[in-house]
Short mmCIF file of C-alpha atoms in Angstrom, two decimals:
data_model
loop_
_atom_site.label_atom_id
_atom_site.label_comp_id
_atom_site.label_asym_id
_atom_site.label_seq_id
_atom_site.Cartn_x
_atom_site.Cartn_y
_atom_site.Cartn_z
CA UNK A 17 -0.02 0.10 -0.03
CA UNK A 18 1.12 3.54 -0.93
CA UNK A 19 1.51 5.99 2.13
CA UNK A 20 2.93 9.58 1.70
CA UNK A 21 6.51 10.82 3.16
CA UNK A 22 6.28 12.84 6.17
CA UNK A 23 6.51 15.98 4.27
CA UNK A 24 3.97 14.83 1.98
CA UNK A 25 1.53 14.39 4.94
CA UNK A 26 2.40 17.86 6.17
CA UNK A 27 1.71 19.35 3.20
CA UNK A 28 -1.45 17.79 2.79
CA UNK A 29 -2.64 18.77 6.25
CA UNK A 30 -1.66 22.48 5.56
CA UNK A 31 -3.62 22.44 2.10
CA UNK A 32 -6.76 20.60 4.02
CA UNK A 33 -6.51 23.35 6.81
CA UNK A 34 -6.05 26.32 4.49
CA UNK A 35 -8.92 25.56 2.70
CA UNK A 36 -11.17 26.45 5.98
CA UNK A 37 -10.02 30.00 4.84
CA UNK A 38 -9.13 30.17 1.47
CA UNK A 39 -10.77 29.38 -2.05
CA UNK A 40 -7.77 29.26 -3.99
CA UNK A 41 -4.49 28.48 -2.67
CA UNK A 42 -1.11 27.26 -4.17
CA UNK A 43 1.17 24.41 -3.51
CA UNK A 44 4.88 24.46 -4.09
CA UNK A 45 6.64 21.35 -4.34
CA UNK A 46 9.99 20.69 -6.29
CA UNK A 47 10.33 18.77 -9.02
CA UNK A 48 10.97 15.12 -7.69
CA UNK A 49 9.10 15.71 -4.51
CA UNK A 50 5.94 13.76 -5.53
CA UNK A 51 3.66 16.54 -6.14
CA UNK A 52 1.17 14.54 -8.57
CA UNK A 53 0.88 11.84 -5.21
CA UNK A 54 0.36 14.74 -3.06
CA UNK A 55 -3.10 15.88 -5.06
CA UNK A 56 -3.84 12.42 -5.52
CA UNK A 57 -3.83 11.68 -1.52
CA UNK A 58 -5.92 14.92 -1.70
CA UNK A 59 -8.53 14.12 -3.98
CA UNK A 60 -9.02 10.80 -2.05
CA UNK A 61 -9.34 12.34 0.99
CA UNK A 62 -11.56 14.96 -0.54
CA UNK A 63 -13.87 12.40 -2.01
CA UNK A 64 -14.04 10.42 1.22
CA UNK A 65 -15.07 13.55 3.24
CA UNK A 66 -17.05 16.21 1.03
CA UNK A 67 -18.44 13.53 -1.61
CA UNK A 68 -18.18 15.67 -4.63
CA UNK A 69 -16.30 15.16 -7.71
CA UNK A 70 -12.79 16.87 -8.44
CA UNK A 71 -11.91 18.10 -11.80
CA UNK A 72 -8.00 18.14 -12.65
CA UNK A 73 -6.39 20.21 -15.32
CA UNK A 74 -3.50 19.51 -17.48
CA UNK A 75 -1.95 21.24 -20.26
CA UNK A 76 -0.08 18.47 -21.78
CA UNK A 77 -1.47 14.88 -23.12
CA UNK A 78 1.32 12.73 -21.46
CA UNK A 79 0.41 14.17 -18.13
CA UNK A 80 -3.20 13.13 -18.13
CA UNK A 81 -2.09 9.19 -18.41
CA UNK A 82 0.63 10.10 -15.55
CA UNK A 83 -2.06 11.80 -13.29
CA UNK A 84 -4.77 9.00 -14.03
CA UNK A 85 -1.88 6.29 -12.97
CA UNK A 86 -1.12 8.34 -9.89
CA UNK A 87 -4.89 8.07 -8.64
CA UNK A 88 -5.38 4.95 -9.58
CA UNK A 89 -2.74 3.61 -7.47
CA UNK A 90 -4.39 4.71 -4.25
CA UNK A 91 -7.92 3.51 -5.69
CA UNK A 92 -9.12 6.71 -7.09
CA UNK A 93 -11.17 6.29 -10.25
CA UNK A 94 -10.62 8.73 -13.12
CA UNK A 95 -12.37 9.61 -16.29
CA UNK A 96 -10.24 11.41 -19.03
CA UNK A 97 -11.18 14.46 -20.80
CA UNK A 98 -9.24 14.82 -24.47
CA UNK A 99 -10.48 16.59 -27.59
CA UNK A 100 -11.98 13.56 -28.41
CA UNK A 101 -14.23 13.40 -25.92
CA UNK A 102 -17.80 14.96 -26.32
CA UNK A 103 -19.55 13.46 -23.60
CA UNK A 104 -18.94 11.92 -20.16
CA UNK A 105 -20.19 9.23 -18.24
CA UNK A 106 -20.09 10.97 -14.91
CA UNK A 107 -19.15 7.52 -13.19
CA UNK A 108 -15.86 8.33 -11.70
CA UNK A 109 -14.48 10.32 -8.64
CA UNK A 110 -12.30 12.92 -10.89
CA UNK A 111 -12.03 14.05 -14.05
CA UNK A 112 -8.67 14.51 -15.33
CA UNK A 113 -9.13 17.27 -18.77
CA UNK A 114 -6.82 18.95 -20.92
CA UNK A 115 -7.16 22.71 -20.08
CA UNK A 116 -8.25 23.80 -23.62
CA UNK A 117 -10.86 21.15 -23.81
CA UNK A 118 -12.30 21.76 -20.53
CA UNK A 119 -12.90 25.41 -21.48
CA UNK A 120 -14.15 24.78 -24.70
CA UNK A 121 -16.71 22.32 -22.85
CA UNK A 122 -17.94 24.79 -20.01
CA UNK A 123 -18.10 27.58 -22.60
CA UNK A 124 -20.62 25.42 -24.67
CA UNK A 125 -22.38 23.51 -21.41
CA UNK A 126 -22.13 25.02 -18.10
CA UNK A 127 -22.98 21.75 -16.96
CA UNK A 128 -20.55 19.69 -18.57
CA UNK A 129 -18.96 18.51 -15.38
CA UNK A 130 -21.06 17.65 -12.49
CA UNK A 131 -21.12 18.27 -8.67
CA UNK A 132 -17.10 19.67 -8.95
CA UNK A 133 -15.95 20.75 -5.30
CA UNK A 134 -12.44 20.75 -5.97
CA UNK A 135 -10.19 22.16 -9.12
CA UNK A 136 -6.54 20.95 -9.07
CA UNK A 137 -4.42 22.69 -11.73
CA UNK A 138 -0.95 20.94 -12.57
CA UNK A 139 1.65 23.44 -13.15
CA UNK A 140 -0.09 26.37 -12.30
CA UNK A 141 2.79 28.68 -12.94
CA UNK A 142 1.54 28.45 -16.62
CA UNK A 143 -0.96 31.03 -17.12
CA UNK A 144 -3.77 29.13 -19.30
CA UNK A 145 -5.58 27.95 -16.31
CA UNK A 146 -7.25 30.63 -14.65
CA UNK A 147 -9.76 31.38 -17.11
CA UNK A 148 -11.71 28.52 -16.09
CA UNK A 149 -12.14 29.54 -12.70
CA UNK A 150 -15.26 31.51 -13.53
CA UNK A 151 -16.93 28.30 -14.55
CA UNK A 152 -16.57 26.90 -11.27
CA UNK A 153 -17.37 29.91 -8.86
CA UNK A 154 -18.33 27.53 -6.13
CA UNK A 155 -15.31 25.22 -6.21
CA UNK A 156 -12.22 25.36 -3.99
CA UNK A 157 -9.08 25.66 -6.47
CA UNK A 158 -5.63 24.44 -5.64
CA UNK A 159 -2.67 25.42 -7.86
CA UNK A 160 0.35 23.07 -7.78
CA UNK A 161 3.52 23.81 -9.21
CA UNK A 162 7.45 23.27 -8.41
CA UNK A 163 8.27 27.30 -9.56
CA UNK A 164 5.38 29.64 -8.43
CA UNK A 165 7.17 32.27 -10.52
CA UNK A 166 5.59 33.93 -13.82
CA UNK A 167 8.25 35.86 -16.44
CA UNK A 168 5.44 38.71 -17.10
CA UNK A 169 5.24 42.23 -16.44
CA UNK A 170 2.43 44.29 -15.40
CA UNK A 171 2.28 48.12 -16.89
CA UNK A 172 1.27 50.84 -14.70
CA UNK A 173 2.23 54.52 -14.30
CA UNK A 174 3.60 56.69 -11.66
CA UNK A 175 4.01 60.39 -10.94
CA UNK A 176 7.88 61.43 -10.76
CA UNK A 177 7.25 64.14 -8.61
CA UNK A 178 4.48 62.90 -5.75
CA UNK A 179 5.08 59.03 -6.84
CA UNK A 180 1.34 58.46 -6.89
CA UNK A 181 0.58 55.43 -8.84
CA UNK A 182 -2.10 55.20 -11.66
CA UNK A 183 -3.45 52.46 -13.88
CA UNK A 184 -3.86 54.48 -17.19
CA UNK A 185 -1.75 57.48 -18.75
CA UNK A 186 -2.81 60.70 -17.34
CA UNK A 187 -1.71 63.87 -15.78
CA UNK A 188 -0.60 64.39 -12.21
CA UNK A 189 0.80 67.30 -10.54
CA UNK A 190 0.54 68.87 -13.88
CA UNK A 191 2.82 66.79 -15.60
CA UNK A 192 2.59 63.34 -17.89
CA UNK A 193 2.91 60.50 -15.67
CA UNK A 194 5.71 58.09 -16.74
CA UNK A 195 5.40 54.47 -17.58
CA UNK A 196 6.51 51.58 -15.24
CA UNK A 197 6.26 47.81 -14.95
CA UNK A 198 6.62 45.46 -12.12
CA UNK A 199 6.74 42.02 -11.82
CA UNK A 200 3.38 39.77 -11.99
CA UNK A 201 2.98 37.64 -9.14
CA UNK A 202 0.82 34.56 -8.25
CA UNK A 203 -0.30 36.06 -5.41
CA UNK A 204 -2.70 38.05 -7.77
CA UNK A 205 -4.42 34.77 -8.62
CA UNK A 206 -4.17 32.52 -5.50
CA UNK A 207 -4.68 33.95 -1.72
CA UNK A 208 -2.06 31.85 0.00
CA UNK A 209 0.85 29.56 -0.94
CA UNK A 210 1.97 26.47 1.04
CA UNK A 211 5.66 25.41 0.28
CA UNK A 212 7.31 22.21 0.77
CA UNK A 213 10.90 21.06 1.19
CA UNK A 214 13.26 22.75 -0.97
CA UNK A 215 15.50 21.18 -3.72
CA UNK A 216 18.32 21.02 -0.94
CA UNK A 217 16.38 19.73 1.76
CA UNK A 218 14.93 16.83 -0.89
CA UNK A 219 18.41 15.84 -1.89
CA UNK A 220 19.25 15.65 1.80
CA UNK A 221 16.32 13.20 2.09
CA UNK A 222 17.49 11.14 -0.90
CA UNK A 223 14.57 12.36 -2.95
CA UNK A 224 16.68 14.31 -5.65
CA UNK A 225 20.23 14.10 -6.72
CA UNK A 226 22.64 16.76 -7.00
CA UNK A 227 24.25 18.81 -9.43
CA UNK A 228 27.69 19.50 -10.55
CA UNK A 229 27.75 22.57 -12.59
CA UNK A 230 30.11 23.61 -15.20
CA UNK A 231 29.70 27.20 -16.41
CA UNK A 232 30.98 27.56 -19.90
CA UNK A 233 30.55 30.98 -21.90
CA UNK A 234 29.38 29.72 -25.63
CA UNK A 235 28.07 33.48 -26.42
CA UNK A 236 28.44 37.19 -25.73
CA UNK A 237 25.56 37.94 -23.42
CA UNK A 238 25.92 41.36 -23.43
CA UNK A 239 24.57 41.43 -26.94
CA UNK A 240 21.06 39.35 -25.78
CA UNK A 241 18.01 41.72 -26.41
CA UNK A 242 15.11 41.36 -24.05
CA UNK A 243 10.97 41.60 -24.75
CA UNK A 244 8.73 43.42 -22.92
CA UNK A 245 8.54 40.69 -20.31
CA UNK A 246 12.28 40.44 -19.76
CA UNK A 247 12.91 37.13 -21.53
CA UNK A 248 15.59 37.28 -24.19
CA UNK A 249 14.74 37.61 -27.92
CA UNK A 250 14.53 34.64 -30.20
CA UNK A 251 16.42 36.63 -32.58
CA UNK A 252 19.04 37.92 -30.47
CA UNK A 253 19.33 34.17 -29.31
CA UNK A 254 19.51 32.78 -32.77
CA UNK A 255 22.54 35.38 -33.69
CA UNK A 256 24.28 34.51 -30.70
CA UNK A 257 24.04 30.47 -30.58
CA UNK A 258 23.93 29.52 -34.30
CA UNK A 259 27.28 30.78 -34.59
CA UNK A 260 30.14 28.06 -35.83
CA UNK A 261 32.37 28.57 -32.32
CA UNK A 262 29.07 28.32 -30.21
CA UNK A 263 28.00 25.00 -31.79
CA UNK A 264 31.62 23.68 -31.68
CA UNK A 265 31.94 24.47 -28.36
CA UNK A 266 28.83 22.42 -27.15
CA UNK A 267 29.61 19.71 -29.02
CA UNK A 268 33.75 19.83 -27.33
CA UNK A 269 32.08 20.22 -23.97
CA UNK A 270 29.81 17.36 -24.37
CA UNK A 271 32.72 15.07 -25.58
CA UNK A 272 34.66 16.13 -22.55
CA UNK A 273 32.27 15.98 -19.74
CA UNK A 274 29.27 13.64 -20.65
CA UNK A 275 30.48 11.51 -23.34
CA UNK A 276 28.74 7.94 -22.68
CA UNK A 277 26.11 9.40 -20.18
CA UNK A 278 22.23 10.03 -21.06
CA UNK A 279 22.53 13.55 -22.05
CA UNK A 280 19.61 16.19 -22.35
CA UNK A 281 20.45 19.27 -24.26
CA UNK A 282 18.14 22.43 -24.25
CA UNK A 283 18.94 24.64 -27.58
CA UNK A 284 17.89 28.37 -28.11
CA UNK A 285 15.79 27.59 -31.40
CA UNK A 286 14.99 25.01 -33.78
CA UNK A 287 17.49 26.83 -36.12
CA UNK A 288 20.29 25.98 -33.45
CA UNK A 289 18.48 22.22 -32.53
CA UNK A 290 19.23 21.53 -36.24
CA UNK A 291 22.65 22.77 -36.52
CA UNK A 292 23.68 20.94 -33.41
CA UNK A 293 21.84 17.71 -34.89
CA UNK A 294 23.97 17.76 -37.71
CA UNK A 295 27.21 18.55 -35.96
CA UNK A 296 26.58 15.37 -33.38
CA UNK A 297 25.56 13.22 -36.10
CA UNK A 298 28.83 13.81 -38.20
CA UNK A 299 30.65 13.28 -35.09
CA UNK A 300 28.81 10.11 -34.77
CA UNK A 301 27.15 9.97 -31.37
CA UNK A 302 24.05 8.53 -30.78
CA UNK A 303 21.50 11.30 -31.06
CA UNK A 304 18.05 12.59 -31.88
CA UNK A 305 16.15 15.95 -32.07
CA UNK A 306 12.95 17.13 -31.36
CA UNK A 307 11.12 20.26 -32.00
CA UNK A 308 7.93 21.81 -33.53
CA UNK A 309 9.51 23.18 -36.60
CA UNK A 310 12.07 20.68 -38.41
CA UNK A 311 10.96 17.36 -39.56
CA UNK A 312 11.67 14.57 -36.51
CA UNK A 313 10.34 11.26 -35.58
CA UNK A 314 7.00 11.15 -33.69
CA UNK A 315 7.41 12.54 -30.09
CA UNK A 316 6.52 9.47 -28.35
CA UNK A 317 8.91 7.43 -30.88
CA UNK A 318 11.72 9.90 -29.88
CA UNK A 319 10.84 9.51 -25.93
CA UNK A 320 10.74 5.81 -26.04
CA UNK A 321 13.97 6.00 -27.49
CA UNK A 322 15.67 8.10 -24.87
CA UNK A 323 14.05 6.16 -21.94
CA UNK A 324 15.33 2.95 -23.05
CA UNK A 325 17.52 1.80 -20.47
CA UNK A 326 19.94 0.08 -23.04
CA UNK A 327 20.48 3.89 -24.56
CA UNK A 328 23.12 4.90 -22.08
CA UNK A 329 24.72 7.35 -24.62
CA UNK A 330 21.65 8.77 -25.97
CA UNK A 331 21.61 12.22 -26.50
CA UNK A 332 18.20 14.31 -27.04
CA UNK A 333 18.18 17.89 -28.66
CA UNK A 334 15.30 19.89 -27.98
CA UNK A 335 13.79 23.37 -27.86
CA UNK A 336 11.97 23.86 -24.48
CA UNK A 337 9.68 20.52 -24.98
CA UNK A 338 10.47 18.17 -22.20
CA UNK A 339 10.72 20.59 -19.08
CA UNK A 340 7.49 19.08 -17.42
CA UNK A 341 5.82 16.00 -17.68
CA UNK A 342 8.94 14.37 -18.94
CA UNK A 343 9.50 11.04 -16.98
CA UNK A 344 12.82 9.92 -17.61
CA UNK A 345 14.69 9.62 -14.19
CA UNK A 346 18.08 8.25 -15.77
CA UNK A 347 19.73 11.42 -16.96
CA UNK A 348 23.12 11.95 -16.26
CA UNK A 349 23.58 15.19 -17.76
CA UNK A 350 21.89 18.57 -18.84
CA UNK A 351 23.35 20.81 -21.02
CA UNK A 352 21.64 24.40 -21.39
CA UNK A 353 22.68 25.67 -24.64
CA UNK A 354 20.48 28.74 -24.22
CA UNK A 355 19.94 31.71 -22.11
CA UNK A 356 16.52 32.28 -20.03
CA UNK A 357 15.70 34.98 -18.17
CA UNK A 358 12.68 32.81 -16.46
CA UNK A 359 13.95 31.28 -13.16
CA UNK A 360 10.65 28.61 -13.60
CA UNK A 361 11.91 27.86 -17.05
CA UNK A 362 15.82 27.30 -15.63
CA UNK A 363 14.73 24.97 -12.94
CA UNK A 364 12.45 23.00 -14.57
CA UNK A 365 15.14 22.36 -17.76
CA UNK A 366 17.58 21.45 -14.73
CA UNK A 367 15.66 19.38 -12.73
CA UNK A 368 15.27 16.95 -15.72
CA UNK A 369 18.78 15.54 -14.40
CA UNK A 370 17.84 15.76 -10.63
CA UNK A 371 15.48 12.79 -10.48
CA UNK A 372 16.52 9.53 -8.63
CA UNK A 373 16.63 6.25 -10.61
CA UNK A 374 16.85 2.63 -10.31
CA UNK A 375 18.16 1.98 -13.87
CA UNK A 376 21.80 3.33 -13.35
CA UNK A 377 24.14 4.25 -10.61
CA UNK A 378 23.78 7.92 -10.16
CA UNK A 379 24.67 9.72 -7.13
CA UNK A 380 24.77 13.27 -8.82
CA UNK A 381 24.27 14.76 -12.37
CA UNK A 382 26.17 17.25 -14.82
CA UNK A 383 24.68 20.65 -15.45
CA UNK A 384 26.64 22.68 -18.16
CA UNK A 385 25.62 25.93 -18.64
CA UNK A 386 26.19 27.80 -21.70
CA UNK A 387 23.96 30.62 -20.97
CA UNK A 388 24.92 32.61 -17.87
CA UNK A 389 21.74 30.95 -15.98
CA UNK A 390 23.51 30.19 -12.85
CA UNK A 391 25.00 33.31 -12.48
CA UNK A 392 21.05 35.02 -13.14
CA UNK A 393 19.19 32.53 -11.04
CA UNK A 394 21.88 30.92 -8.69
CA UNK A 395 22.72 27.21 -8.29
CA UNK A 396 19.76 24.81 -9.00
CA UNK A 397 20.01 23.46 -5.56
CA UNK A 398 20.51 27.01 -4.09
CA UNK A 399 19.03 26.56 -0.35
CA UNK A 400 18.37 30.38 0.16
CA UNK A 401 15.40 30.51 -2.45
CA UNK A 402 12.44 31.75 -0.52
CA UNK A 403 8.89 31.01 -2.71
CA UNK A 404 6.60 32.50 -0.04
CA UNK A 405 8.64 35.94 -0.79
CA UNK A 406 8.67 35.19 -4.69
CA UNK A 407 5.28 34.21 -4.38
CA UNK A 408 4.47 37.71 -2.86
CA UNK A 409 6.79 39.94 -4.34
CA UNK A 410 7.94 38.45 -7.71
CA UNK A 411 11.34 38.48 -8.87
CA UNK A 412 12.90 41.66 -10.56
CA UNK A 413 12.59 45.30 -9.68
CA UNK A 414 9.93 47.90 -10.85
CA UNK A 415 11.53 49.69 -13.96
CA UNK A 416 10.40 52.80 -15.83
CA UNK A 417 9.95 52.22 -19.76
CA UNK A 418 12.78 52.54 -21.71
CA UNK A 419 13.11 56.12 -22.16
CA UNK A 420 12.74 57.74 -25.81
CA UNK A 421 16.04 60.22 -26.43
CA UNK A 422 13.75 62.56 -27.95
CA UNK A 423 11.63 63.01 -24.38
CA UNK A 424 13.13 65.84 -23.44
CA UNK A 425 12.17 68.62 -21.28
CA UNK A 426 13.80 72.42 -20.88
CA UNK A 427 15.07 73.39 -17.27
CA UNK A 428 12.69 76.49 -16.21
CA UNK A 429 15.95 78.10 -14.81
CA UNK A 430 18.60 77.56 -17.13
CA UNK A 431 17.21 76.19 -20.19
CA UNK A 432 19.32 73.17 -20.33
CA UNK A 433 17.52 70.04 -22.26
CA UNK A 434 17.38 66.53 -20.03
CA UNK A 435 15.08 63.67 -19.93
CA UNK A 436 11.62 64.18 -18.60
CA UNK A 437 12.06 61.12 -16.44
CA UNK A 438 14.75 63.15 -14.13
CA UNK A 439 12.96 64.90 -11.22
CA UNK A 440 15.62 67.90 -11.58
CA UNK A 441 18.02 69.49 -13.90
CA UNK A 442 21.18 67.77 -14.06
CA UNK A 443 23.07 70.97 -15.15
CA UNK A 444 21.82 73.33 -12.28
CA UNK A 445 20.06 71.32 -10.11
CA UNK A 446 16.73 72.84 -10.25
CA UNK A 447 13.66 70.94 -8.97
CA UNK A 448 10.29 71.40 -10.57
CA UNK A 449 7.77 71.50 -7.41
CA UNK A 450 4.74 70.07 -8.19
CA UNK A 451 1.56 71.78 -7.57
CA UNK A 452 -0.54 71.17 -4.72
CA UNK A 453 -3.95 68.96 -5.68
CA UNK A 454 -6.01 71.89 -4.86
CA UNK A 455 -4.20 74.59 -6.46
CA UNK A 456 -6.14 76.26 -9.46
CA UNK A 457 -4.05 76.39 -12.61
CA UNK A 458 -3.47 80.01 -13.49
CA UNK A 459 -5.01 81.16 -16.35
CA UNK A 460 -2.12 83.24 -18.20
CA UNK A 461 -0.97 80.46 -20.07
CA UNK A 462 -4.48 79.66 -21.42
CA UNK A 463 -4.89 83.36 -22.74
CA UNK A 464 -1.36 83.17 -24.72
CA UNK A 465 -2.06 83.45 -28.18
CA UNK A 466 -0.40 81.21 -30.71
CA UNK A 467 2.13 84.00 -32.09
CA UNK A 468 3.37 84.63 -28.88
CA UNK A 469 4.79 80.99 -27.63
CA UNK A 470 8.29 81.06 -27.70
CA UNK A 471 10.64 79.10 -30.06
CA UNK A 472 12.57 76.15 -28.84
CA UNK A 473 16.40 77.04 -27.84
CA UNK A 474 18.62 75.99 -30.78
CA UNK A 475 22.06 76.27 -28.84
CA UNK A 476 20.46 73.91 -26.03
CA UNK A 477 19.23 71.32 -29.09
CA UNK A 478 22.81 71.38 -30.21
CA UNK A 479 24.19 70.89 -26.93
CA UNK A 480 21.91 67.78 -26.29
CA UNK A 481 22.56 66.08 -29.76
CA UNK A 482 26.25 66.23 -28.80
CA UNK A 483 25.63 64.89 -25.89
CA UNK A 484 24.02 62.02 -27.30
CA UNK A 485 26.42 61.85 -30.01
CA UNK A 486 23.78 61.96 -32.83
CA UNK A 487 23.87 63.93 -36.13
CA UNK A 488 21.47 66.51 -37.23
CA UNK A 489 18.34 64.53 -38.07
CA UNK A 490 18.27 63.53 -34.42
CA UNK A 491 18.28 67.43 -33.80
CA UNK A 492 15.58 68.25 -35.85
CA UNK A 493 13.45 65.27 -34.30
CA UNK A 494 14.05 67.01 -30.92
CA UNK A 495 13.19 70.29 -32.26
CA UNK A 496 9.84 69.00 -33.31
CA UNK A 497 9.06 67.45 -30.25
CA UNK A 498 10.05 70.52 -28.48
CA UNK A 499 7.39 72.66 -30.60
CA UNK A 500 4.69 70.00 -29.94
CA UNK A 501 5.58 70.35 -25.94
CA UNK A 502 5.39 73.79 -26.24
CA UNK A 503 1.91 73.82 -27.20
CA UNK A 504 0.94 71.49 -24.54
CA UNK A 505 2.79 73.48 -21.97
CA UNK A 506 0.94 76.69 -23.16
CA UNK A 507 -2.31 74.76 -23.12
CA UNK A 508 -3.59 75.86 -26.71
CA UNK A 509 -6.64 74.17 -26.83
CA UNK A 510 -8.17 72.11 -29.91
CA UNK A 511 -10.52 74.95 -30.91
CA UNK A 512 -7.52 77.54 -31.02
CA UNK A 513 -5.55 75.31 -32.77
CA UNK A 514 -7.99 74.33 -34.97
CA UNK A 515 -8.95 78.04 -35.92
CA UNK A 516 -5.38 79.24 -36.15
CA UNK A 517 -4.65 76.12 -38.86
CA UNK A 518 -7.83 77.52 -40.90
CA UNK A 519 -6.68 81.01 -40.96
CA UNK A 520 -2.64 79.95 -42.42
CA UNK A 521 -1.59 81.40 -38.65
CA UNK A 522 -0.33 78.12 -37.54
CA UNK A 523 2.09 77.36 -40.52
CA UNK A 524 3.23 80.68 -40.34
CA UNK A 525 4.18 80.36 -36.57
CA UNK A 526 5.77 76.84 -36.80
CA UNK A 527 7.84 77.52 -39.84
CA UNK A 528 9.08 80.75 -37.74
CA UNK A 529 9.90 78.64 -35.05
CA UNK A 530 11.86 76.12 -37.06
CA UNK A 531 13.80 78.57 -38.96
CA UNK A 532 15.44 80.11 -35.89
CA UNK A 533 16.91 76.89 -34.86
CA UNK A 534 17.35 75.38 -38.42
CA UNK A 535 20.19 77.46 -39.58
CA UNK A 536 21.79 77.48 -36.26
CA UNK A 537 21.82 73.93 -36.54
CA UNK A 538 23.20 73.48 -39.80
CA UNK A 539 25.92 76.27 -38.85
CA UNK A 540 27.32 73.34 -36.35
CA UNK A 541 30.44 72.01 -38.23
CA UNK A 542 30.58 69.16 -35.63
CA UNK A 543 27.24 67.67 -36.24
CA UNK A 544 26.93 65.37 -38.92
CA UNK A 545 24.40 67.03 -41.80
CA UNK A 546 24.26 64.26 -43.83
CA UNK A 547 20.87 64.13 -45.75
CA UNK A 548 19.21 66.72 -43.43
CA UNK A 549 15.47 67.58 -44.03
CA UNK A 550 13.86 70.96 -45.81
CA UNK A 551 12.19 73.17 -43.43
CA UNK A 552 8.93 72.22 -45.64
CA UNK A 553 9.41 68.62 -44.53
CA UNK A 554 10.13 69.69 -40.74
CA UNK A 555 6.95 71.87 -41.04
CA UNK A 556 4.69 68.94 -42.35
CA UNK A 557 5.97 66.53 -39.59
CA UNK A 558 5.60 69.07 -36.99
CA UNK A 559 1.64 69.63 -37.71
CA UNK A 560 1.23 65.97 -38.30
CA UNK A 561 2.41 65.37 -34.73
CA UNK A 562 0.11 68.17 -33.64
CA UNK A 563 -2.84 67.02 -35.63
CA UNK A 564 -2.49 63.28 -33.75
CA UNK A 565 -2.31 65.18 -30.30
CA UNK A 566 -5.33 67.21 -31.17
CA UNK A 567 -7.14 63.94 -32.36
CA UNK A 568 -7.44 65.04 -35.68
CA UNK A 569 -6.03 62.27 -37.42
#
């Protein structure tokens, strides 16, 4: 008879107790700790006590069969729900469903599942499950994952002066707020977290195997670019990892440290996967690959080949495919031929080598990190990782949106141009004092006629251009932005703007503002003046930007 370990019993007790206060809670247990068995024992206890059914959601087909096998071992009956399932028998204790299938069925029929009192979400850090929660408003929800962290950022806005946060772009303290982002946390979905023993503790309990790490510099990490969520872009990864030297070094390190060992290699893209496959094949190694782009053998065929205990020297190349639900315990080496900013992905990839096994003697496994991931995330078995803090705060800091070099303001005291994100002038130290919320705006600016709006300071634009090491076209872009800012600062109303435009006064005024700076900038010998724009071109561009500001186009 299967019984839970002591730490699993403790987790079960804490989950059960937590449901007395919480509707949605999350259980964290590192890969190899028996997470599936824990929620299987929970399911059995729930059915015995509550007499209601359970819906378990998975995101991959193979996880359905693995979950059902675990539940069956402790006497729980299950009904699988896949894309082929159109009708249910409702004869089992537990439904085990693909998330998309369950969502589609519930959208068509809210009563597709019957008497579901508990919803269990496997690998809940993958943000595809919470869309089902509204379909089952009366059910308790348990999210399960080894890595309760998400590489995603939430956008918000903040005033640079009073620091008030806003949900949308607006004005505060009489100035436009700045765009910021912060880490997304799973505490925004789940009310509380229950944590099991960390990787280091599970190694001490002989439930996992410790890694032996080798850090190899295959690429120039400084050339990697990131997307809006902070992950490295596919294009920049491809450029670095597809080079001849990078591909050769993976092969070299494999032959030096892993040859003859069952090895799993994670590549950055299908392109790199194929390049490395060709190189390993050419060198005569027992290698196969799998990804969603290249022509490969069927997934299950590849898995069966890699699982075969007789294939001790097998090398499997993939692109983040075999990170979860990949039950091969005798992997002796993991090579990360990619960089990732995702702690979750890093731990899932490395964790494939940390499983205990009866197929081969394995008291450790080799980890070759070719992406600076250990520097970024610490060792896989780092004992200091605090999942409760990460659940509440996420990883990373709040960041302001990368500033446009053209987004500048002029110092009221000295006229120096500097980024709008800075609260005071870096040249003279003058700090703009925010107006009290209840202070009425003086009406002088509202009465300023368009003809009296002063032109931008051409000399300051020149100095700013030099500081940025830019050319004359950059100067002209700053000039246009400054003119638009003048109209905003002097609070020219839409009615006044349209009237001036219809009378021809607008074009005359903007042309005059441009001319004063235009010829000064052209006279500067240390600014590159290749392909400079005409006054007519700058006039048209300025008017177009103003039309956009006033919602005329």
